[in-house]
Amino acid sequence: MITAVGTGLDSFTDPESITVLYPFAGWEGLFVIVGVLLWIGWHVRQVRAENKEYDEALELYERVGVERAMHFGGSTHLVTEEDIEVVRAEMAEGNAGPGPVETAPDSDGSHRTAGA
Amino acid sequence: MVDELGALNVLFTEFYYWVTVVFMFLIHVGFCVYEVGSARRKNLQHTLMKNIMLIPLVTVTFFFFGWYIYFALPNGPGITGGIIPSAADVAAPWSDAMGPNMQDRINGVFWAAFLLFSWTAASIVSGAIIERVRLGAFLMVAVLVGSVTWIIDAAWGWSPNGWMVQRMGYHDAYASGVIHAIAGGAALAMVIVLGPRIGKFGPHGEVRNIRPHNVWLSCVGLLLIYTGFWGFYAACNIPILDVGGESGTFFSSTNIYLMPTTLSAITFNFLMSLSGGLLAGFIVSKADPFWTLSGGLAGIIAASAGNDLYHPVQAMLIGAIGAVLAYKLHFFVERRFRIDDAVGAVAVHGYAGFFGVVIAGFMLWGYPAAAPVTANAAWFGSTSEGFPAVNPLGNLLGAVIMFFVLGFLPTYGLAKLLDKFGLLRVPRAVELAGLDTHSYGNAYPYFQTSEAEGGFEDVERSAAAGISHLVAGRLNGAEPAGSTSREDRRAVK
């Protein structure tokens, strides 16, 4: 019979004498250090991601104008480069006010109407 | 556990707390629903994720240090004993009791019950600041409130050995102050530093109503919060304890201070205080659904400090007063100080909670607060048996500590620090376009509903016109109130 390598318990026959059930008991301090580092790292990553997201959002709004961005729901999911070209064309013609803009067809062939 | 009756007691207690945790999860479901319903549709997903992500962050930090704080700081430190009692060792994150352990069946479920209170405290702050706070900033505040400040106040005033209980006779059985006043104070600090949402106040200070995108959803959220509140009440009790003392064995439920009460008592009073709040909220708000249901919540919160001992009619009347106070104070503060609390969280939790603690000091004057650690050491009077006595001064000071010292001040400090680096509030242009920007997109892509948002769109379009291609620090030539993001500061330069 080959005895298996163990990370903790190898018997439940005497439950009264059992204390911890988890593997690698004795390393709890290391687990906590790893957990705390991950927690702090998460906050740092979130702040960085948010800064990047808002920089990108503002860059977009600078191109199309904040009012236009509101008009499109403020989202790159709606404000495509094609939409922006339509807006630019409108603005160049002096017709920058709100109005429906027919966009390029979606993959399913339908047209989204940006603005209303 | 070889004795069957003893084992039954332990396993029942373990199961009891486990069930309360499951019930209390509904509080958080309710907060999510309520806040999403209250947000405008361009901010829905940001609002939702703000409330969702506090769950893991408060949970892991409550594991790392929150639970330890509860056992480490009941003495103050140094007011009723040493710096850190050795009993805290069991709650240290590296303790072998902080994990699956055959010799401990209570630590995990008790930890979880307190953790759910932590989520609630953080979530209360979340509602007040929707539609303009950065997610990253809020999550830091959530950790502060959920895993540090509220649990310090629990160690001080929500533990039989807490120095506020032992010295001041502080009594707050179902957390009017311990959860609600502290979270209300923190929310107030946040809304002051953040400033109002764009357009909330007109050029002459007139208040504009930014309506919820779905008031029905907000009301369902409040109903879910009520449901979870049942579990919260049960979780504040110890289910079976011998309270007989010198007169012999007598088993009963107890409150958190190990003083006797019954599940039946708190069931009477929960429902009667809810009813008092609903009745008053309905009248004072002229049947507004949002504020009627908020009145019900304020009613429970106002009576919670003494709902282990009140007569049901007393609970009803206190609940009614709490609801009226919350409603009147919310609109007074909004009008007078131009403070934009998007869901009335400061009023419903903070003001009603503060009132609840204060009134409990009068109503329960002379009741034993907890068994004394040192006989006759209470500052404001003891019972004939030497127990610290509940009293108006102790609870008034306690309410101030909860709302202002532990609620308002630490959060104000962190909010100011985040504001200093421009990390508290989203850029103005993003706020106008909607916080669901980029990451999420339209929450209802297949609905061609009006974007008019209750007639508010014109105000926002006017503000947007004032932001000339990212000179977002100025709106129509006027400096915006409140915090300014790093991006807006850069744009102004």
Coordinates of C-alpha atoms in Angstrom, one line a residue:
Chain A
M1 CA 0.0 0.0 0.0
I2 CA 1.3 3.4 -0.9
T3 CA 0.8 6.1 1.7
A4 CA -0.5 9.3 0.0
V5 CA 1.3 12.7 0.4
G6 CA -0.8 14.7 2.9
T7 CA -1.5 18.5 3.3
G8 CA -3.4 18.1 6.5
L9 CA -5.6 15.4 8.0
D10 CA -5.5 11.7 6.9
S11 CA -8.2 10.4 9.3
F12 CA -11.6 11.3 10.7
T13 CA -11.9 8.3 13.0
D14 CA -11.3 10.3 16.2
P15 CA -13.3 13.6 15.6
E16 CA -12.9 14.7 19.2
S17 CA -9.2 15.1 18.8
I18 CA -9.5 17.0 15.5
T19 CA -9.1 20.8 15.6
V20 CA -8.5 22.5 12.2
L21 CA -9.9 20.9 9.1
Y22 CA -8.1 23.0 6.4
P23 CA -4.9 22.0 4.6
F24 CA -1.5 23.6 5.3
A25 CA -2.4 24.5 8.9
G26 CA 0.4 26.5 10.4
W27 CA 0.8 28.8 7.4
E28 CA -2.1 31.1 8.3
G29 CA 0.2 34.1 8.7
L30 CA 1.3 33.7 5.1
F31 CA -2.2 33.3 3.9
V32 CA -3.2 36.6 5.6
I33 CA -0.2 38.4 4.1
V34 CA -1.1 37.2 0.6
G35 CA -4.7 38.2 1.1
V36 CA -3.9 41.7 2.4
L37 CA -1.6 42.3 -0.5
L38 CA -4.3 41.2 -3.0
W39 CA -6.8 43.5 -1.3
I40 CA -4.6 46.6 -1.4
G41 CA -3.6 45.7 -5.0
W42 CA -7.3 45.6 -6.0
H43 CA -7.9 49.1 -4.8
V44 CA -4.8 50.4 -6.6
R45 CA -5.8 48.7 -9.8
Q46 CA -9.3 50.0 -9.6
V47 CA -8.2 53.6 -9.1
R48 CA -5.8 53.3 -12.1
A49 CA -8.5 51.7 -14.3
E50 CA -10.9 54.4 -13.4
N51 CA -8.5 57.2 -14.2
K52 CA -7.8 55.6 -17.6
E53 CA -11.5 55.1 -18.3
Y54 CA -12.3 58.8 -17.5
D55 CA -9.4 60.0 -19.5
E56 CA -10.7 58.1 -22.5
A57 CA -14.3 59.3 -21.9
L58 CA -13.2 62.9 -21.8
E59 CA -11.1 62.5 -24.9
L60 CA -14.2 61.2 -26.7
Y61 CA -16.4 64.0 -25.3
E62 CA -13.9 66.6 -26.4
R63 CA -14.3 65.3 -29.9
V64 CA -18.0 65.1 -30.0
G65 CA -19.0 67.7 -27.3
V66 CA -20.5 66.9 -24.0
E67 CA -24.0 67.7 -25.1
R68 CA -23.6 65.2 -28.0
A69 CA -22.2 62.6 -25.6
M70 CA -25.3 63.0 -23.5
H71 CA -27.4 62.6 -26.6
F72 CA -25.8 59.3 -27.3
G73 CA -26.0 58.0 -23.7
G74 CA -22.3 58.9 -23.0
S75 CA -21.1 55.5 -24.2
T76 CA -18.7 54.2 -26.7
H77 CA -21.2 51.4 -27.2
L78 CA -23.4 54.0 -28.9
V79 CA -20.9 56.6 -30.0
T80 CA -19.0 54.9 -32.7
E81 CA -16.4 56.5 -35.0
E82 CA -19.0 56.4 -37.7
D83 CA -21.5 58.3 -35.5
I84 CA -18.8 60.9 -34.7
E85 CA -18.2 61.4 -38.4
V86 CA -21.9 62.0 -38.9
V87 CA -21.8 64.5 -36.1
R88 CA -18.8 66.3 -37.5
A89 CA -20.5 66.5 -40.9
E90 CA -23.6 68.0 -39.2
M91 CA -21.5 70.5 -37.3
A92 CA -19.6 71.5 -40.4
E93 CA -22.9 72.2 -42.1
G94 CA -23.9 74.3 -39.1
N95 CA -26.6 71.9 -38.0
A96 CA -25.2 70.8 -34.6
G97 CA -28.5 70.7 -32.8
P98 CA -30.1 67.5 -31.6
G99 CA -31.7 65.4 -34.2
P100 CA -32.0 61.8 -35.3
V101 CA -28.9 60.4 -36.9
E102 CA -29.1 57.3 -39.0
T103 CA -26.1 55.2 -38.4
A104 CA -24.3 52.5 -40.2
P105 CA -26.1 49.1 -40.2
D106 CA -25.4 46.7 -37.3
S107 CA -24.2 43.2 -37.9
D108 CA -27.7 42.0 -38.0
G109 CA -28.5 44.5 -40.7
S110 CA -30.7 46.7 -38.6
H111 CA -30.1 50.4 -38.3
R112 CA -29.7 52.1 -34.9
T113 CA -31.1 55.6 -34.7
A114 CA -28.7 57.6 -32.6
G115 CA -30.4 60.6 -31.0
A116 CA -34.1 61.3 -31.0
Chain B
M1 CA -19.6 17.3 21.9
V2 CA -20.6 14.0 23.5
D3 CA -23.6 15.2 25.5
E4 CA -26.6 15.2 23.2
L5 CA -28.5 18.1 24.9
G6 CA -25.3 20.2 24.9
A7 CA -24.7 19.3 21.3
L8 CA -28.2 20.3 20.4
N9 CA -27.8 23.7 22.1
V10 CA -24.5 24.4 20.2
L11 CA -25.7 23.1 16.9
F12 CA -29.0 25.0 17.2
T13 CA -27.1 28.2 18.0
E14 CA -24.8 27.6 15.0
F15 CA -27.9 27.1 12.8
Y16 CA -29.7 30.0 14.2
Y17 CA -27.0 32.5 13.3
W18 CA -26.6 30.9 9.9
V19 CA -30.3 31.4 9.1
T20 CA -30.1 35.1 10.2
V21 CA -27.2 35.6 7.8
V22 CA -29.3 34.2 4.9
F23 CA -32.2 36.5 5.9
M24 CA -29.9 39.5 6.2
F25 CA -28.6 39.0 2.7
L26 CA -32.0 40.4 1.7
I27 CA -31.1 43.7 3.2
H28 CA -28.3 44.0 0.7
V29 CA -30.5 42.8 -2.2
G30 CA -33.0 45.5 -1.1
F31 CA -30.3 48.2 -1.1
C32 CA -29.2 47.2 -4.6
V33 CA -32.8 47.3 -5.9
Y34 CA -33.6 50.5 -4.0
E35 CA -30.6 52.4 -5.2
V36 CA -30.8 51.3 -8.8
G37 CA -34.5 52.3 -8.8
S38 CA -33.5 55.7 -7.4
A39 CA -30.8 56.4 -9.9
R40 CA -31.4 57.8 -13.4
R41 CA -31.1 55.2 -16.1
K42 CA -27.7 56.6 -17.3
N43 CA -26.2 55.7 -13.9
L44 CA -27.9 52.3 -13.2
Q45 CA -25.0 49.9 -13.6
H46 CA -22.5 52.1 -11.9
T47 CA -24.9 52.3 -9.0
L48 CA -25.4 48.6 -8.9
M49 CA -21.7 47.7 -9.1
K50 CA -20.9 50.2 -6.3
N51 CA -23.2 48.2 -4.0
I52 CA -22.1 44.8 -5.3
M53 CA -18.4 45.3 -5.0
L54 CA -18.6 46.5 -1.4
I55 CA -19.6 42.9 -0.6
P56 CA -16.2 41.3 -1.3
L57 CA -14.1 44.2 -0.1
V58 CA -15.9 44.6 3.2
T59 CA -15.9 40.8 3.6
V60 CA -12.2 40.3 3.1
T61 CA -11.3 43.3 5.3
F62 CA -13.7 42.2 8.0
F63 CA -11.9 38.9 8.0
F64 CA -8.5 40.6 8.0
F65 CA -9.1 43.1 10.8
G66 CA -12.8 44.0 11.4
W67 CA -13.7 41.0 13.5
Y68 CA -10.5 41.5 15.5
I69 CA -11.4 45.1 16.3
Y70 CA -14.6 44.0 17.9
F71 CA -12.8 41.8 20.4
A72 CA -9.8 44.1 20.8
L73 CA -11.3 47.4 21.6
P74 CA -14.2 47.1 24.1
N75 CA -12.0 48.7 26.8
G76 CA -11.6 51.8 24.7
P77 CA -8.6 51.0 24.9
G78 CA -7.6 51.9 28.4
I79 CA -11.0 53.2 29.7
T80 CA -12.3 50.0 31.4
G81 CA -9.2 47.8 31.2
G82 CA -6.0 47.1 29.3
I83 CA -5.0 47.9 25.8
I84 CA -6.1 44.7 24.0
P85 CA -7.7 41.8 25.9
S86 CA -6.4 38.4 25.2
A87 CA -9.9 37.3 24.1
A88 CA -9.2 39.1 20.9
D89 CA -6.7 36.4 19.9
V90 CA -9.5 34.1 18.7
A91 CA -10.6 36.7 16.1
A92 CA -7.1 37.4 14.7
P93 CA -7.1 36.5 11.0
W94 CA -4.3 33.9 11.6
S95 CA -6.1 32.3 14.5
D96 CA -7.0 28.7 13.9
A97 CA -10.6 29.5 15.0
M98 CA -10.9 31.8 11.9
G99 CA -11.5 28.8 9.7
P100 CA -13.0 25.3 9.7
N101 CA -12.3 23.9 13.1
M102 CA -14.1 21.0 14.8
Q103 CA -13.7 22.6 18.2
D104 CA -15.4 25.8 17.2
R105 CA -18.9 26.1 15.7
I106 CA -19.8 29.7 16.5
N107 CA -17.0 31.9 15.4
G108 CA -17.8 31.6 11.7
V109 CA -21.5 32.2 11.9
F110 CA -21.1 35.0 14.5
W111 CA -18.5 36.6 12.3
A112 CA -20.9 36.4 9.3
A113 CA -23.8 37.9 11.3
F114 CA -21.6 40.9 12.2
L115 CA -20.3 41.0 8.6
L116 CA -23.8 41.4 7.2
F117 CA -24.2 44.4 9.6
S118 CA -21.0 45.8 8.1
W119 CA -22.4 45.5 4.5
T120 CA -25.5 47.4 5.7
A121 CA -23.5 50.2 7.3
A122 CA -21.4 50.7 4.1
S123 CA -24.5 50.4 1.9
I124 CA -26.3 53.1 3.7
V125 CA -23.5 55.5 2.8
S126 CA -23.7 54.3 -0.8
G127 CA -27.3 55.4 -1.4
A128 CA -26.7 59.1 -0.4
I129 CA -23.9 59.6 -2.9
I130 CA -25.1 57.9 -6.1
E131 CA -24.7 59.5 -9.5
R132 CA -21.4 61.4 -8.9
V133 CA -19.0 59.4 -6.7
R134 CA -16.1 57.4 -8.1
L135 CA -16.4 53.7 -7.6
G136 CA -12.8 53.4 -6.3
A137 CA -13.4 56.2 -3.8
F138 CA -16.6 54.7 -2.5
L139 CA -15.1 51.3 -2.0
M140 CA -12.4 52.8 0.2
V141 CA -15.0 54.6 2.3
A142 CA -17.0 51.3 2.4
V143 CA -14.0 49.5 3.9
L144 CA -13.5 52.4 6.4
V145 CA -17.2 52.3 7.6
G146 CA -17.8 48.6 7.2
S147 CA -14.7 47.2 8.6
V148 CA -13.3 49.9 10.9
T149 CA -15.5 52.6 12.3
W150 CA -18.8 50.8 12.8
I151 CA -17.1 47.8 14.4
I152 CA -15.2 50.1 16.8
D153 CA -18.6 51.5 17.9
A154 CA -19.9 47.9 18.2
A155 CA -16.9 47.1 20.5
W156 CA -17.6 50.2 22.6
G157 CA -21.4 50.2 22.7
W158 CA -22.7 46.9 21.4
S159 CA -20.9 44.4 23.6
P160 CA -21.7 43.6 27.2
N161 CA -18.1 44.6 28.1
G162 CA -18.0 47.7 26.0
W163 CA -16.8 50.8 27.9
M164 CA -19.8 52.9 26.7
V165 CA -22.2 50.2 28.2
Q166 CA -20.2 49.8 31.4
R167 CA -19.5 53.4 32.1
M168 CA -22.3 55.3 30.4
G169 CA -25.1 52.7 30.6
Y170 CA -25.5 52.9 26.8
H171 CA -28.4 50.9 25.5
D172 CA -29.0 50.3 21.8
A173 CA -30.3 46.8 21.4
Y174 CA -31.1 46.8 17.7
A175 CA -28.6 49.3 16.6
S176 CA -30.4 52.7 16.1
G177 CA -27.0 54.3 16.7
V178 CA -24.5 51.5 16.3
I179 CA -25.4 50.9 12.7
H180 CA -27.8 53.6 11.5
A181 CA -26.5 56.8 13.2
I182 CA -22.9 56.0 12.4
A183 CA -23.7 55.3 8.8
G184 CA -25.9 58.3 8.5
G185 CA -23.1 60.5 9.9
A186 CA -20.6 59.0 7.4
A187 CA -23.1 59.6 4.6
L188 CA -23.5 63.2 5.7
A189 CA -19.7 63.7 5.6
M190 CA -19.6 62.2 2.1
V191 CA -22.4 64.4 0.6
I192 CA -20.9 67.5 2.1
V193 CA -17.4 66.9 0.6
L194 CA -18.8 65.5 -2.7
G195 CA -21.2 68.3 -3.3
P196 CA -24.6 68.1 -5.0
R197 CA -25.3 66.5 -8.3
I198 CA -25.1 68.9 -11.2
G199 CA -28.3 70.9 -11.5
K200 CA -29.7 69.7 -8.2
F201 CA -29.9 73.4 -7.0
G202 CA -30.8 76.3 -9.3
P203 CA -28.8 79.5 -9.5
H204 CA -31.0 81.1 -6.7
G205 CA -30.7 78.0 -4.5
E206 CA -34.0 76.5 -5.5
V207 CA -34.2 72.8 -5.0
R208 CA -34.9 70.7 -8.0
N209 CA -36.3 67.2 -7.7
I210 CA -34.3 64.6 -9.5
R211 CA -36.8 61.8 -9.7
P212 CA -36.0 58.1 -9.4
H213 CA -36.0 56.3 -12.8
N214 CA -38.3 53.7 -11.3
V215 CA -40.0 54.5 -8.0
W216 CA -41.7 51.1 -8.0
L217 CA -38.4 49.4 -8.0
S218 CA -37.2 51.6 -5.2
C219 CA -40.2 50.6 -3.1
V220 CA -39.6 46.9 -3.8
G221 CA -36.1 47.5 -2.6
L222 CA -37.4 49.0 0.6
L223 CA -39.8 46.1 1.1
L224 CA -36.8 43.7 0.8
I225 CA -34.9 45.7 3.3
Y226 CA -37.8 45.3 5.7
T227 CA -37.6 41.5 5.1
G228 CA -33.9 41.4 5.8
F229 CA -34.4 43.5 8.9
W230 CA -36.3 40.5 10.5
G231 CA -33.1 38.5 10.2
F232 CA -31.1 41.4 11.6
Y233 CA -33.3 41.6 14.7
A234 CA -32.9 37.8 15.3
A235 CA -29.2 38.1 14.7
C236 CA -28.9 40.7 17.5
N237 CA -30.2 38.2 20.0
I238 CA -28.4 35.3 21.7
P239 CA -31.0 32.5 21.2
I240 CA -30.5 30.4 24.4
L241 CA -28.7 31.5 27.5
D242 CA -29.0 30.9 31.2
V243 CA -30.1 34.2 32.7
G244 CA -31.2 32.9 36.1
G245 CA -28.2 34.2 38.0
E246 CA -28.4 33.7 41.7
S247 CA -32.1 32.8 41.5
G248 CA -31.3 29.6 39.7
T249 CA -31.3 28.3 36.2
F250 CA -33.6 30.1 33.7
F251 CA -33.1 29.9 30.0
S252 CA -34.1 32.8 27.7
S253 CA -33.1 34.7 24.7
T254 CA -31.1 37.8 25.4
N255 CA -30.2 41.0 23.7
I256 CA -26.6 41.6 22.6
Y257 CA -25.8 42.8 26.1
L258 CA -26.8 39.4 27.5
M259 CA -29.9 40.9 29.2
P260 CA -33.1 39.0 28.8
T261 CA -35.7 39.6 26.1
T262 CA -37.7 37.3 23.8
L263 CA -38.2 36.8 20.1
S264 CA -41.8 37.4 20.8
A265 CA -41.1 40.8 22.3
I266 CA -39.0 42.0 19.3
T267 CA -41.6 40.6 16.9
F268 CA -44.3 42.7 18.5
N269 CA -42.2 45.8 18.4
F270 CA -40.7 45.4 15.0
L271 CA -44.1 45.3 13.4
M272 CA -45.6 48.1 15.5
S273 CA -42.7 50.4 14.9
L274 CA -42.8 49.7 11.2
S275 CA -46.5 50.4 11.3
G276 CA -46.1 53.7 13.2
G277 CA -43.5 54.8 10.6
L278 CA -45.7 53.8 7.7
L279 CA -48.7 55.6 9.1
A280 CA -46.8 58.8 9.8
G281 CA -44.8 58.6 6.6
F282 CA -48.0 58.3 4.5
I283 CA -49.5 61.4 6.1
V284 CA -46.4 63.6 6.2
S285 CA -45.4 62.8 2.7
K286 CA -48.9 63.1 1.3
A287 CA -48.9 59.4 0.3
D288 CA -45.7 59.6 -1.7
P289 CA -44.7 55.9 -2.2
F290 CA -40.9 56.4 -1.7
W291 CA -41.3 58.4 1.4
T292 CA -44.1 56.3 2.9
L293 CA -41.9 53.2 2.7
S294 CA -38.9 55.2 3.9
G295 CA -41.0 56.3 6.8
G296 CA -41.6 52.7 7.7
L297 CA -37.9 52.1 7.7
A298 CA -37.2 55.2 9.7
G299 CA -39.9 54.0 12.2
I300 CA -38.1 50.7 12.8
I301 CA -34.8 52.4 13.1
A302 CA -36.1 55.0 15.6
A303 CA -37.5 52.4 17.9
S304 CA -34.7 49.8 17.5
A305 CA -32.6 51.0 20.4
G306 CA -35.2 49.9 22.9
N307 CA -37.3 47.4 20.9
D308 CA -36.2 44.6 23.3
L309 CA -38.2 46.3 26.1
Y310 CA -40.8 48.8 24.8
H311 CA -44.5 48.2 24.9
P312 CA -45.7 47.8 21.3
V313 CA -47.7 51.0 21.4
Q314 CA -44.6 52.8 22.6
A315 CA -42.7 51.3 19.7
M316 CA -45.4 52.5 17.3
L317 CA -45.4 56.1 18.6
I318 CA -41.6 56.3 18.6
G319 CA -41.6 54.9 15.1
A320 CA -44.1 57.5 14.0
I321 CA -42.1 60.4 15.4
G322 CA -39.0 59.0 13.8
A323 CA -40.6 58.9 10.4
V324 CA -41.8 62.5 10.7
L325 CA -38.4 63.7 11.9
A326 CA -36.6 62.0 9.1
Y327 CA -38.9 63.5 6.4
K328 CA -39.0 67.0 7.8
L329 CA -35.3 67.1 8.5
H330 CA -34.3 65.8 5.1
F331 CA -36.1 68.5 3.3
F332 CA -35.1 71.2 5.8
V333 CA -31.4 70.3 5.5
E334 CA -31.6 70.0 1.7
R335 CA -33.2 73.5 1.4
R336 CA -31.2 75.2 4.1
F337 CA -27.7 73.8 3.5
R338 CA -28.0 72.7 -0.1
I339 CA -27.0 69.2 0.7
D340 CA -27.9 66.6 -1.9
D341 CA -28.7 63.3 -0.2
A342 CA -30.0 61.4 -3.2
V343 CA -32.1 58.8 -1.3
G344 CA -32.6 60.5 2.1
A345 CA -30.2 58.1 3.8
V346 CA -28.8 60.6 6.2
A347 CA -32.3 61.4 7.4
V348 CA -33.8 57.9 7.5
H349 CA -30.7 56.3 9.1
G350 CA -28.8 59.1 10.7
Y351 CA -31.4 61.4 12.1
A352 CA -34.0 58.7 13.0
G353 CA -31.2 56.6 14.5
F354 CA -29.8 59.5 16.5
F355 CA -33.3 60.2 17.8
G356 CA -33.9 56.5 18.6
V357 CA -30.8 56.3 20.8
V358 CA -31.7 59.5 22.7
I359 CA -35.4 58.5 23.3
A360 CA -34.3 55.1 24.5
G361 CA -32.3 56.8 27.3
F362 CA -35.4 58.4 28.6
M363 CA -37.8 55.5 28.1
L364 CA -35.5 52.9 29.6
W365 CA -34.1 55.1 32.4
G366 CA -32.9 52.9 35.3
Y367 CA -33.0 49.6 33.4
P368 CA -29.8 47.4 33.8
A369 CA -27.7 47.9 30.8
A370 CA -25.4 44.9 31.2
A371 CA -23.8 42.8 34.0
P372 CA -21.1 44.9 35.5
V373 CA -17.4 44.1 34.8
T374 CA -16.6 46.2 37.9
A375 CA -19.4 46.8 40.3
N376 CA -20.7 50.4 40.6
A377 CA -18.2 51.9 38.1
A378 CA -20.9 53.5 36.0
W379 CA -20.5 57.3 35.5
F380 CA -24.2 58.1 35.3
G381 CA -25.7 55.8 37.9
S382 CA -26.1 52.1 38.7
T383 CA -29.1 49.9 39.6
S384 CA -29.5 48.7 43.2
E385 CA -27.7 45.6 42.2
G386 CA -24.7 47.5 40.9
F387 CA -25.4 47.1 37.2
P388 CA -24.7 50.2 35.0
A389 CA -28.1 51.8 34.5
V390 CA -29.6 53.1 31.2
N391 CA -30.0 56.9 31.4
P392 CA -30.7 59.9 29.1
L393 CA -27.2 61.4 29.4
G394 CA -25.4 58.2 28.6
N395 CA -27.5 57.6 25.5
L396 CA -27.3 61.3 24.4
L397 CA -23.5 61.2 24.6
G398 CA -23.6 57.8 22.9
A399 CA -25.6 59.1 20.0
V400 CA -23.1 62.0 19.5
I401 CA -20.2 59.5 19.6
M402 CA -22.0 57.3 17.0
F403 CA -23.2 60.0 14.6
F404 CA -20.4 62.5 14.8
V405 CA -17.2 61.1 16.4
L406 CA -17.2 57.7 14.7
G407 CA -19.6 58.4 11.8
F408 CA -18.9 61.8 10.5
L409 CA -15.3 62.6 11.4
P410 CA -13.3 59.7 10.0
T411 CA -15.3 59.6 6.8
Y412 CA -15.0 63.3 6.3
G413 CA -11.2 63.0 6.8
L414 CA -10.9 60.2 4.1
A415 CA -13.3 62.0 1.7
K416 CA -11.2 65.2 2.0
L417 CA -8.0 63.2 1.4
L418 CA -9.5 61.6 -1.7
D419 CA -10.7 65.0 -2.8
K420 CA -7.3 66.4 -2.4
F421 CA -6.1 64.0 -5.1
G422 CA -9.1 64.5 -7.3
L423 CA -10.2 60.9 -6.8
L424 CA -13.5 61.4 -5.1
R425 CA -15.9 62.6 -7.8
V426 CA -16.2 61.8 -11.4
P427 CA -15.5 64.4 -14.0
R428 CA -18.4 66.8 -14.7
A429 CA -18.7 65.8 -18.3
V430 CA -18.9 62.1 -17.3
E431 CA -21.5 62.9 -14.7
L432 CA -23.6 64.7 -17.4
A433 CA -23.2 61.9 -19.9
G434 CA -23.9 59.2 -17.3
L435 CA -21.7 57.1 -15.1
D436 CA -22.5 54.0 -17.2
T437 CA -20.0 55.5 -19.7
H438 CA -17.7 53.2 -21.6
S439 CA -17.8 50.2 -19.2
Y440 CA -21.5 49.5 -19.5
G441 CA -23.4 51.5 -22.0
N442 CA -27.2 51.9 -22.0
A443 CA -28.9 49.8 -19.3
Y444 CA -32.1 49.5 -21.4
P445 CA -30.9 49.3 -25.0
Y446 CA -34.2 48.1 -26.4
F447 CA -36.4 50.7 -24.7
Q448 CA -37.0 53.9 -26.6
T449 CA -38.1 55.8 -23.5
S450 CA -37.8 59.5 -23.0
E451 CA -34.5 60.7 -21.8
A452 CA -36.2 63.7 -20.3
E453 CA -35.7 62.2 -16.8
G454 CA -38.6 64.0 -15.2
G455 CA -38.0 67.4 -16.9
F456 CA -34.4 67.5 -15.7
E457 CA -32.8 67.1 -19.1
D458 CA -32.9 70.8 -20.0
V459 CA -31.0 71.7 -16.8
E460 CA -28.3 69.2 -17.7
R461 CA -28.1 70.3 -21.3
S462 CA -27.6 73.8 -20.2
A463 CA -24.8 72.7 -18.0
A464 CA -23.3 70.6 -20.8
A465 CA -23.4 73.7 -23.0
G466 CA -21.3 75.4 -20.4
I467 CA -18.6 72.8 -20.6
S468 CA -17.0 74.0 -23.7
H469 CA -15.1 71.0 -25.0
L470 CA -13.8 69.7 -21.7
V471 CA -13.3 73.0 -19.9
A472 CA -15.3 71.0 -17.4
G473 CA -14.2 72.8 -14.3
R474 CA -16.6 75.6 -15.1
L475 CA -20.3 75.4 -15.6
N476 CA -21.9 78.4 -17.2
G477 CA -19.0 80.5 -15.8
A478 CA -19.6 79.4 -12.2
E479 CA -17.5 77.1 -10.2
P480 CA -19.4 73.9 -9.5
A481 CA -20.1 73.1 -5.9
G482 CA -18.3 70.2 -4.2
S483 CA -15.4 68.0 -5.1
T484 CA -13.6 68.4 -8.4
S485 CA -12.0 65.4 -10.2
R486 CA -8.4 65.3 -11.2
E487 CA -9.4 65.3 -14.9
D488 CA -11.4 68.5 -14.4
R489 CA -8.6 70.3 -12.6
R490 CA -6.3 69.4 -15.4
A491 CA -8.7 70.7 -18.0
V492 CA -9.0 74.0 -16.2
K493 CA -5.3 74.4 -16.1

